[in-house]
Amino acid sequence: MTNIVLFGKPGAGKGTQAEFLKEKYKLTHLSTGDIFRYNIKNATELGKLAQTYMDKGDLVPDEVTIKMLQSEVEKNPNTAGFLFDGFPRTISQAKALDVFLASKNEIITATIALEADDDILVARLLDRGKTSGRIDDQDEDKIRNRYQEYNEKTAPLMGYYKEQNKFHAVNGIGTIDEITVRLSDVIDNL
Ligand code: AMP
């Protein structure tokens, strides 16, 4: 299997790029944010729990997130690979993912970060918030809190994957097509 982690701050374009890459490489796209939003929409217990964190721009606790991710992986036993989008976001999620994949004789093939300046991303998210209906996209304080969560808890993952020689970064500024080409160049050379 080819298992790719798409990495980047909120608004970097992970979801947009995942839509193209999943088709091109026949990967199963797993976005933990999308799965949480689906659960909120359907008023499940998981959704109710996640919403209290998401609305504030805080991360959902690891235990809940890891369990949910594992159950989504289990639903796709015959896939050519996974495109993880928005997961892992903490070191303990990354470690749990490695252990879980190892139990299936699988590994993370590569992590690719979409890089962009905070100011550009905040503007993008506020713009997205006008149409996405996402509470966490509509308030600059909540957006800044999501960046703080990223800097404190998610940024250390870069070191974690660099140590394993699995970290790649591409410039996340440009047209959607240009960025898809940059990401594809990395994947094609893995
Ligand atoms: P996203 O759609 O990736 O921007 O995620 C939206 C929100 O969902 C985040 O701000 C978190 O509250 C929650 N979330 C998504 N993925 C994770 C994760 N891997 N760990 C913890 N919380 C997450």
Coordinates of N, CA and C and ligand atoms in Angstrom, one line a residue:
M1 N 0.8 -1.2 0.0 CA 0.0 0.0 0.0 C 0.9 1.3 0.0
T2 N 0.3 2.3 -0.6 CA 1.0 3.6 -0.5 C 0.2 4.4 0.5
N3 N 0.8 4.8 1.6 CA 0.1 5.5 2.6 C 0.7 6.9 2.8
I4 N 0.0 7.9 2.4 CA 0.5 9.3 2.4 C -0.2 10.1 3.5
V5 N 0.6 10.9 4.3 CA 0.0 11.8 5.2 C 0.2 13.2 4.5
L6 N -1.0 13.9 4.4 CA -1.0 15.3 3.9 C -0.9 16.2 5.1
F7 N 0.0 17.0 5.2 CA 0.3 17.8 6.4 C 0.2 19.3 6.0
G8 N -0.2 20.1 7.0 CA -0.3 21.5 6.7 C -1.2 22.2 7.6
K9 N -1.1 23.5 7.8 CA -1.9 24.2 8.7 C -3.3 24.3 8.1
P10 N -4.3 24.6 9.0 CA -5.7 24.8 8.5 C -5.7 25.8 7.4
G11 N -6.3 25.5 6.3 CA -6.4 26.4 5.1 C -5.3 26.2 4.1
A12 N -4.4 25.3 4.4 CA -3.3 25.1 3.4 C -3.7 24.5 2.1
G13 N -4.9 23.9 2.1 CA -5.3 23.2 0.9 C -5.3 21.7 0.9
K14 N -5.2 21.1 2.1 CA -5.1 19.7 2.1 C -6.3 19.0 1.5
G15 N -7.5 19.5 1.9 CA -8.7 18.8 1.4 C -8.9 19.0 -0.1
T16 N -8.6 20.2 -0.6 CA -8.7 20.4 -2.0 C -7.7 19.5 -2.8
Q17 N -6.5 19.4 -2.4 CA -5.5 18.6 -3.1 C -5.9 17.1 -2.9
A18 N -6.4 16.7 -1.8 CA -6.7 15.3 -1.6 C -7.8 14.8 -2.6
E19 N -8.7 15.7 -3.0 CA -9.7 15.4 -3.9 C -9.1 14.9 -5.3
F20 N -8.0 15.6 -5.7 CA -7.3 15.3 -6.9 C -6.4 14.0 -6.7
L21 N -5.7 14.0 -5.6 CA -4.7 12.9 -5.5 C -5.4 11.6 -5.3
K22 N -6.5 11.6 -4.6 CA -7.2 10.3 -4.3 C -7.6 9.6 -5.7
E23 N -8.0 10.5 -6.6 CA -8.4 9.9 -8.0 C -7.1 9.5 -8.7
K24 N -6.1 10.3 -8.7 CA -4.9 10.0 -9.5 C -4.2 8.8 -9.0
Y25 N -4.1 8.6 -7.7 CA -3.4 7.5 -7.2 C -4.3 6.4 -6.6
K26 N -5.6 6.5 -6.8 CA -6.5 5.5 -6.3 C -6.4 5.2 -4.8
L27 N -6.3 6.3 -4.1 CA -6.1 6.1 -2.6 C -7.4 6.4 -1.9
T28 N -7.6 5.9 -0.7 CA -8.7 6.1 0.1 C -8.5 7.4 0.9
H29 N -9.3 8.4 0.7 CA -9.1 9.7 1.4 C -9.7 9.6 2.8
L30 N -9.0 9.8 3.8 CA -9.5 9.9 5.2 C -9.2 11.2 5.8
S31 N -10.3 12.1 5.9 CA -10.1 13.4 6.6 C -10.8 13.3 7.9
T32 N -10.1 13.4 9.0 CA -10.7 13.3 10.3 C -11.7 14.4 10.5
G33 N -11.3 15.6 10.0 CA -12.2 16.8 10.1 C -13.6 16.5 9.5
D34 N -13.5 15.9 8.2 CA -14.7 15.6 7.5 C -15.6 14.5 8.3
I35 N -14.9 13.5 8.8 CA -15.6 12.5 9.5 C -16.3 13.0 10.8
F36 N -15.5 13.9 11.5 CA -16.2 14.6 12.7 C -17.4 15.4 12.2
R37 N -17.2 16.2 11.1 CA -18.4 17.0 10.7 C -19.6 16.1 10.3
Y38 N -19.3 15.0 9.6 CA -20.4 14.1 9.3 C -21.1 13.6 10.5
N39 N -20.3 13.3 11.6 CA -20.9 12.8 12.8 C -21.7 13.9 13.5
I40 N -21.3 15.2 13.4 CA -22.0 16.3 14.0 C -23.3 16.4 13.3
K41 N -23.3 16.4 11.9 CA -24.5 16.6 11.1 C -25.5 15.5 11.4
N42 N -25.0 14.3 11.7 CA -25.9 13.2 12.0 C -26.2 13.0 13.5
A43 N -25.7 14.0 14.3 CA -26.0 14.1 15.7 C -25.7 12.8 16.5
T44 N -24.5 12.1 16.1 CA -24.1 10.9 16.8 C -23.5 11.3 18.1
E45 N -23.2 10.4 19.0 CA -22.6 10.6 20.3 C -21.2 11.2 20.0
L46 N -20.5 10.6 19.0 CA -19.1 11.0 18.7 C -19.2 12.5 18.2
G47 N -20.2 12.8 17.4 CA -20.4 14.2 16.9 C -20.6 15.2 18.0
K48 N -21.4 14.8 19.0 CA -21.7 15.7 20.1 C -20.4 16.0 20.9
L49 N -19.7 14.9 21.1 CA -18.4 15.1 21.8 C -17.4 15.9 21.1
A50 N -17.3 15.7 19.8 CA -16.3 16.4 19.0 C -16.6 17.9 18.9
Q51 N -17.9 18.1 18.8 CA -18.4 19.5 18.5 C -17.9 20.5 19.5
T52 N -17.9 20.1 20.8 CA -17.5 21.1 21.8 C -16.1 21.5 21.6
Y53 N -15.2 20.6 21.1 CA -13.8 21.0 20.9 C -13.7 21.7 19.6
M54 N -14.3 21.2 18.5 CA -14.2 21.8 17.2 C -14.6 23.3 17.1
D55 N -15.8 23.5 17.8 CA -16.3 24.9 17.7 C -15.4 25.9 18.3
K56 N -14.5 25.5 19.2 CA -13.6 26.4 19.8 C -12.2 26.4 19.1
G57 N -12.1 25.5 18.2 CA -10.8 25.4 17.4 C -9.8 24.6 18.2
D58 N -10.2 23.8 19.2 CA -9.3 22.9 20.0 C -9.3 21.6 19.3
L59 N -8.2 20.9 19.5 CA -8.2 19.5 19.0 C -9.1 18.6 19.8
V60 N -9.7 17.6 19.1 CA -10.5 16.6 19.8 C -9.5 15.7 20.5
P61 N -9.8 15.1 21.7 CA -8.8 14.3 22.4 C -8.3 13.1 21.6
D62 N -7.0 12.8 21.8 CA -6.4 11.8 21.0 C -7.1 10.4 21.0
E63 N -7.5 10.0 22.2 CA -8.1 8.7 22.4 C -9.3 8.5 21.4
V64 N -10.2 9.6 21.4 CA -11.4 9.5 20.6 C -11.0 9.5 19.1
T65 N -10.0 10.4 18.7 CA -9.7 10.6 17.3 C -9.0 9.3 16.8
I66 N -8.1 8.7 17.6 CA -7.4 7.5 17.1 C -8.3 6.4 16.9
K67 N -9.2 6.2 17.9 CA -10.2 5.1 17.7 C -11.0 5.2 16.5
M68 N -11.5 6.5 16.2 CA -12.3 6.7 15.0 C -11.5 6.4 13.7
L69 N -10.3 6.9 13.7 CA -9.4 6.7 12.5 C -9.2 5.2 12.3
Q70 N -8.9 4.5 13.3 CA -8.7 3.1 13.1 C -9.9 2.4 12.6
S71 N -11.1 2.8 13.1 CA -12.3 2.1 12.6 C -12.5 2.4 11.1
E72 N -12.1 3.7 10.7 CA -12.3 4.0 9.2 C -11.3 3.2 8.4
V73 N -10.1 3.0 8.9 CA -9.1 2.2 8.1 C -9.6 0.8 8.0
E74 N -10.2 0.3 9.1 CA -10.7 -1.1 9.0 C -11.8 -1.3 8.0
K75 N -12.5 -0.2 7.7 CA -13.6 -0.3 6.7 C -13.1 -0.5 5.3
N76 N -11.8 -0.3 5.1 CA -11.3 -0.3 3.7 C -10.1 -1.3 3.5
P77 N -10.4 -2.6 3.7 CA -9.3 -3.6 3.8 C -8.6 -3.8 2.4
N78 N -9.3 -3.5 1.3 CA -8.8 -3.8 0.0 C -8.2 -2.6 -0.8
T79 N -8.0 -1.5 -0.1 CA -7.6 -0.3 -0.7 C -6.1 -0.4 -1.2
A80 N -5.8 0.5 -2.2 CA -4.4 0.6 -2.6 C -3.5 1.4 -1.7
G81 N -4.2 2.1 -0.8 CA -3.5 2.9 0.2 C -4.4 4.0 0.7
F82 N -3.9 4.7 1.7 CA -4.7 5.8 2.3 C -4.0 7.1 2.1
L83 N -4.8 8.1 2.0 CA -4.4 9.5 2.0 C -4.9 10.1 3.3
F84 N -4.1 10.3 4.3 CA -4.5 10.8 5.6 C -4.5 12.3 5.5
D85 N -5.6 12.9 5.8 CA -5.7 14.4 5.7 C -6.2 14.9 7.1
G86 N -5.3 15.6 7.8 CA -5.7 16.1 9.1 C -5.5 15.1 10.2
F87 N -4.8 14.1 9.9 CA -4.4 13.1 10.9 C -3.1 12.5 10.4
P88 N -2.1 12.3 11.3 CA -2.1 12.6 12.7 C -1.8 14.1 12.9
R89 N -2.3 14.6 14.1 CA -2.1 16.0 14.5 C -1.3 16.1 15.8
T90 N -1.0 15.0 16.4 CA -0.2 15.0 17.6 C 0.8 13.9 17.5
I91 N 1.9 14.0 18.3 CA 2.9 12.9 18.3 C 2.2 11.6 18.8
S92 N 1.3 11.6 19.7 CA 0.8 10.4 20.2 C -0.1 9.8 19.1
Q93 N -0.8 10.6 18.3 CA -1.6 10.1 17.2 C -0.6 9.4 16.1
A94 N 0.5 10.1 15.9 CA 1.5 9.6 14.9 C 2.0 8.2 15.4
K95 N 2.3 8.1 16.7 CA 2.9 6.9 17.2 C 1.8 5.8 17.1
A96 N 0.6 6.1 17.5 CA -0.5 5.2 17.4 C -0.8 4.7 16.0
L97 N -0.6 5.6 15.0 CA -0.8 5.2 13.6 C 0.3 4.2 13.2
D98 N 1.5 4.5 13.6 CA 2.6 3.6 13.2 C 2.4 2.2 13.8
V99 N 2.0 2.2 15.1 CA 1.8 0.9 15.7 C 0.6 0.1 15.0
F100 N -0.4 0.9 14.7 CA -1.6 0.3 14.1 C -1.3 -0.2 12.7
L101 N -0.6 0.6 11.9 CA -0.2 0.1 10.6 C 0.7 -1.1 10.6
A102 N 1.7 -1.1 11.6 CA 2.6 -2.2 11.7 C 1.8 -3.5 12.0
S103 N 0.7 -3.4 12.8 CA -0.1 -4.6 13.1 C -0.7 -5.1 11.8
K104 N -0.7 -4.4 10.7 CA -1.2 -4.8 9.4 C -0.1 -5.0 8.4
N105 N 1.1 -5.0 8.9 CA 2.3 -5.1 8.1 C 2.4 -3.9 7.1
E106 N 1.9 -2.8 7.5 CA 2.0 -1.6 6.6 C 2.8 -0.5 7.3
I107 N 3.2 0.5 6.5 CA 3.9 1.7 7.1 C 3.4 3.0 6.4
I108 N 3.7 4.1 7.0 CA 3.5 5.4 6.3 C 4.6 5.5 5.3
T109 N 4.2 5.7 4.0 CA 5.2 5.8 2.9 C 5.8 7.2 3.0
A110 N 5.1 8.2 3.1 CA 5.6 9.6 3.1 C 4.6 10.6 3.7
T111 N 5.2 11.7 4.2 CA 4.4 12.8 4.7 C 4.7 14.0 3.8
I112 N 3.7 14.7 3.3 CA 4.0 15.8 2.5 C 3.3 17.1 3.1
A113 N 4.1 18.1 3.3 CA 3.5 19.3 3.9 C 3.2 20.3 2.8
L114 N 2.1 21.0 3.0 CA 1.8 22.1 2.1 C 2.1 23.4 2.9
E115 N 3.1 24.2 2.4 CA 3.5 25.3 3.2 C 3.0 26.6 2.7
A116 N 2.6 27.5 3.7 CA 2.1 28.8 3.3 C 2.1 29.7 4.6
D117 N 2.2 31.0 4.4 CA 2.3 31.9 5.5 C 0.9 32.0 6.2
D118 N 1.0 32.2 7.6 CA -0.2 32.3 8.4 C -1.2 33.4 7.9
D119 N -0.6 34.6 7.5 CA -1.5 35.7 7.1 C -2.4 35.3 5.9
I120 N -1.7 34.6 5.0 CA -2.5 34.2 3.8 C -3.5 33.2 4.1
L121 N -3.2 32.3 5.0 CA -4.1 31.2 5.4 C -5.3 31.7 6.2
V122 N -5.0 32.7 7.1 CA -6.1 33.3 7.9 C -7.1 33.9 6.9
A123 N -6.6 34.7 6.0 CA -7.5 35.3 5.0 C -8.3 34.3 4.2
R124 N -7.6 33.2 3.8 CA -8.3 32.1 3.1 C -9.4 31.5 3.9
L125 N -9.1 31.3 5.2 CA -10.1 30.6 6.0 C -11.3 31.5 6.3
L126 N -11.1 32.8 6.5 CA -12.2 33.8 6.7 C -13.0 33.8 5.5
D127 N -12.4 33.8 4.3 CA -13.1 33.8 3.1 C -14.0 32.5 2.9
R128 N -13.3 31.3 3.2 CA -14.0 30.1 3.2 C -15.2 30.1 4.2
G129 N -15.0 30.7 5.3 CA -16.1 30.7 6.3 C -17.4 31.4 5.9
K130 N -17.3 32.3 4.8 CA -18.5 32.9 4.3 C -19.4 31.9 3.7
T131 N -18.8 30.8 3.1 CA -19.7 29.9 2.4 C -19.7 28.5 3.1
S132 N -18.7 28.2 3.8 CA -18.6 26.8 4.3 C -19.6 26.5 5.5
G133 N -20.0 27.5 6.1 CA -20.9 27.3 7.3 C -20.2 26.8 8.5
R134 N -18.9 26.7 8.4 CA -18.1 26.2 9.5 C -17.8 27.3 10.5
I135 N -18.3 27.0 11.8 CA -18.2 28.0 12.9 C -16.7 28.3 13.1
D136 N -15.9 27.3 13.0 CA -14.4 27.5 13.3 C -13.7 28.3 12.2
D137 N -14.4 28.5 11.0 CA -13.8 29.4 10.0 C -14.2 30.8 10.1
Q138 N -15.2 31.1 11.0 CA -15.8 32.5 10.9 C -15.3 33.5 11.8
D139 N -14.4 33.1 12.7 CA -14.0 34.0 13.8 C -12.5 34.0 13.9
E140 N -11.9 35.1 13.8 CA -10.4 35.2 13.7 C -9.8 34.6 15.0
D141 N -10.4 34.8 16.1 CA -9.8 34.3 17.4 C -9.8 32.8 17.3
K142 N -10.9 32.2 16.8 CA -10.9 30.7 16.7 C -9.9 30.2 15.7
I143 N -9.7 30.9 14.7 CA -8.7 30.5 13.7 C -7.3 30.6 14.3
R144 N -7.1 31.7 15.0 CA -5.7 31.9 15.6 C -5.5 30.7 16.6
N145 N -6.6 30.3 17.3 CA -6.5 29.2 18.3 C -6.1 27.9 17.6
R146 N -6.7 27.7 16.4 CA -6.3 26.5 15.6 C -4.8 26.5 15.2
Y147 N -4.3 27.7 14.9 CA -2.9 27.8 14.6 C -2.0 27.6 15.8
Q148 N -2.5 28.0 17.0 CA -1.8 27.8 18.2 C -1.7 26.3 18.5
E149 N -2.9 25.6 18.3 CA -2.9 24.2 18.5 C -1.9 23.5 17.5
Y150 N -1.9 24.0 16.3 CA -1.0 23.4 15.3 C 0.5 23.6 15.7
N151 N 0.8 24.9 16.1 CA 2.2 25.1 16.5 C 2.7 24.3 17.7
E152 N 1.8 24.2 18.7 CA 2.1 23.5 19.9 C 2.2 22.0 19.7
K153 N 1.1 21.4 19.0 CA 0.9 20.0 19.0 C 1.2 19.3 17.7
T154 N 1.0 20.0 16.6 CA 1.2 19.3 15.3 C 2.6 19.6 14.7
A155 N 3.1 20.8 14.9 CA 4.4 21.1 14.3 C 5.5 20.1 14.7
P156 N 5.5 19.6 15.9 CA 6.6 18.7 16.3 C 6.6 17.4 15.4
L157 N 5.5 17.1 14.7 CA 5.4 15.9 13.9 C 6.4 16.0 12.7
M158 N 6.8 17.3 12.3 CA 7.7 17.4 11.2 C 9.0 16.7 11.6
G159 N 9.5 17.0 12.9 CA 10.7 16.3 13.3 C 10.6 14.8 13.4
Y160 N 9.4 14.4 13.9 CA 9.1 13.0 14.0 C 9.3 12.3 12.6
Y161 N 8.7 12.9 11.6 CA 8.8 12.2 10.3 C 10.2 12.5 9.6
K162 N 10.8 13.6 9.9 CA 12.2 13.9 9.3 C 13.1 12.8 9.8
E163 N 13.0 12.5 11.1 CA 13.9 11.4 11.7 C 13.8 10.1 10.9
Q164 N 12.6 9.9 10.4 CA 12.3 8.6 9.7 C 12.6 8.8 8.2
N165 N 13.1 10.0 7.8 CA 13.3 10.3 6.3 C 12.0 10.2 5.5
K166 N 10.9 10.6 6.1 CA 9.6 10.5 5.5 C 9.0 11.9 5.3
F167 N 9.8 13.0 5.5 CA 9.1 14.3 5.4 C 9.5 15.0 4.1
H168 N 8.5 15.5 3.5 CA 8.7 16.3 2.2 C 7.8 17.5 2.4
A169 N 8.2 18.6 1.8 CA 7.5 19.9 1.8 C 7.3 20.5 0.4
V170 N 6.2 21.0 0.1 CA 6.0 21.7 -1.1 C 5.4 23.1 -0.9
N171 N 5.7 24.0 -1.8 CA 5.1 25.4 -1.7 C 3.6 25.3 -1.9
G172 N 2.8 25.7 -0.9 CA 1.4 25.6 -1.0 C 0.7 26.9 -1.6
I173 N 1.5 27.8 -2.2 CA 1.0 29.0 -2.8 C 1.1 28.8 -4.3
G174 N 0.0 29.0 -5.0 CA -0.1 28.9 -6.4 C -1.5 28.4 -6.8
T175 N -1.6 28.1 -8.1 CA -2.9 27.6 -8.5 C -3.1 26.2 -8.0
I176 N -4.4 25.7 -8.0 CA -4.6 24.3 -7.5 C -3.8 23.3 -8.4
D177 N -3.9 23.6 -9.7 CA -3.1 22.7 -10.6 C -1.6 22.7 -10.4
E178 N -1.1 23.9 -10.1 CA 0.4 23.9 -9.9 C 0.7 23.1 -8.7
I179 N -0.1 23.2 -7.6 CA 0.2 22.5 -6.4 C 0.0 21.0 -6.5
T180 N -1.0 20.6 -7.3 CA -1.2 19.2 -7.6 C 0.1 18.6 -8.3
V181 N 0.6 19.4 -9.2 CA 1.8 18.9 -9.9 C 3.0 18.8 -8.9
R182 N 3.1 19.8 -8.0 CA 4.2 19.7 -7.1 C 4.1 18.4 -6.2
L183 N 2.9 18.2 -5.7 CA 2.6 17.0 -4.9 C 2.9 15.7 -5.6
S184 N 2.4 15.7 -6.9 CA 2.5 14.5 -7.7 C 4.0 14.2 -7.9
D185 N 4.8 15.3 -8.1 CA 6.3 15.1 -8.3 C 6.9 14.3 -7.1
V186 N 6.4 14.7 -5.9 CA 7.0 14.0 -4.8 C 6.5 12.6 -4.7
I187 N 5.2 12.4 -5.0 CA 4.7 11.0 -4.9 C 5.3 10.1 -6.0
D188 N 5.5 10.6 -7.2 CA 6.0 9.8 -8.3 C 7.5 9.4 -8.0
N189 N 8.1 10.2 -7.2 CA 9.6 9.9 -6.9 C 9.8 9.2 -5.6
L190 N 8.7 8.7 -5.0 CA 8.9 8.0 -3.7 C 9.5 6.6 -3.9
Ligands
AMP1 P1 -10.0 20.1 9.8 O1 -11.2 19.9 8.9 O2 -8.9 19.2 9.4 O3 -9.5 21.6 9.7 O4 -10.4 19.8 11.3 C1 -11.4 20.6 11.9 C2 -11.4 20.3 13.4 O5 -11.6 18.9 13.6 C3 -10.0 20.6 14.1 O6 -9.9 22.0 14.5 C4 -10.2 19.7 15.3 O7 -11.1 20.3 16.3 C5 -10.9 18.5 14.8 N1 -9.9 17.5 14.3 C6 -9.7 17.1 13.0 N2 -8.7 16.2 12.9 C7 -8.2 16.0 14.2 C8 -7.2 15.3 14.7 N3 -6.4 14.5 14.0 N4 -7.0 15.3 16.1 C9 -7.8 16.1 16.9 N5 -8.7 16.9 16.4 C10 -9.0 16.9 15.0

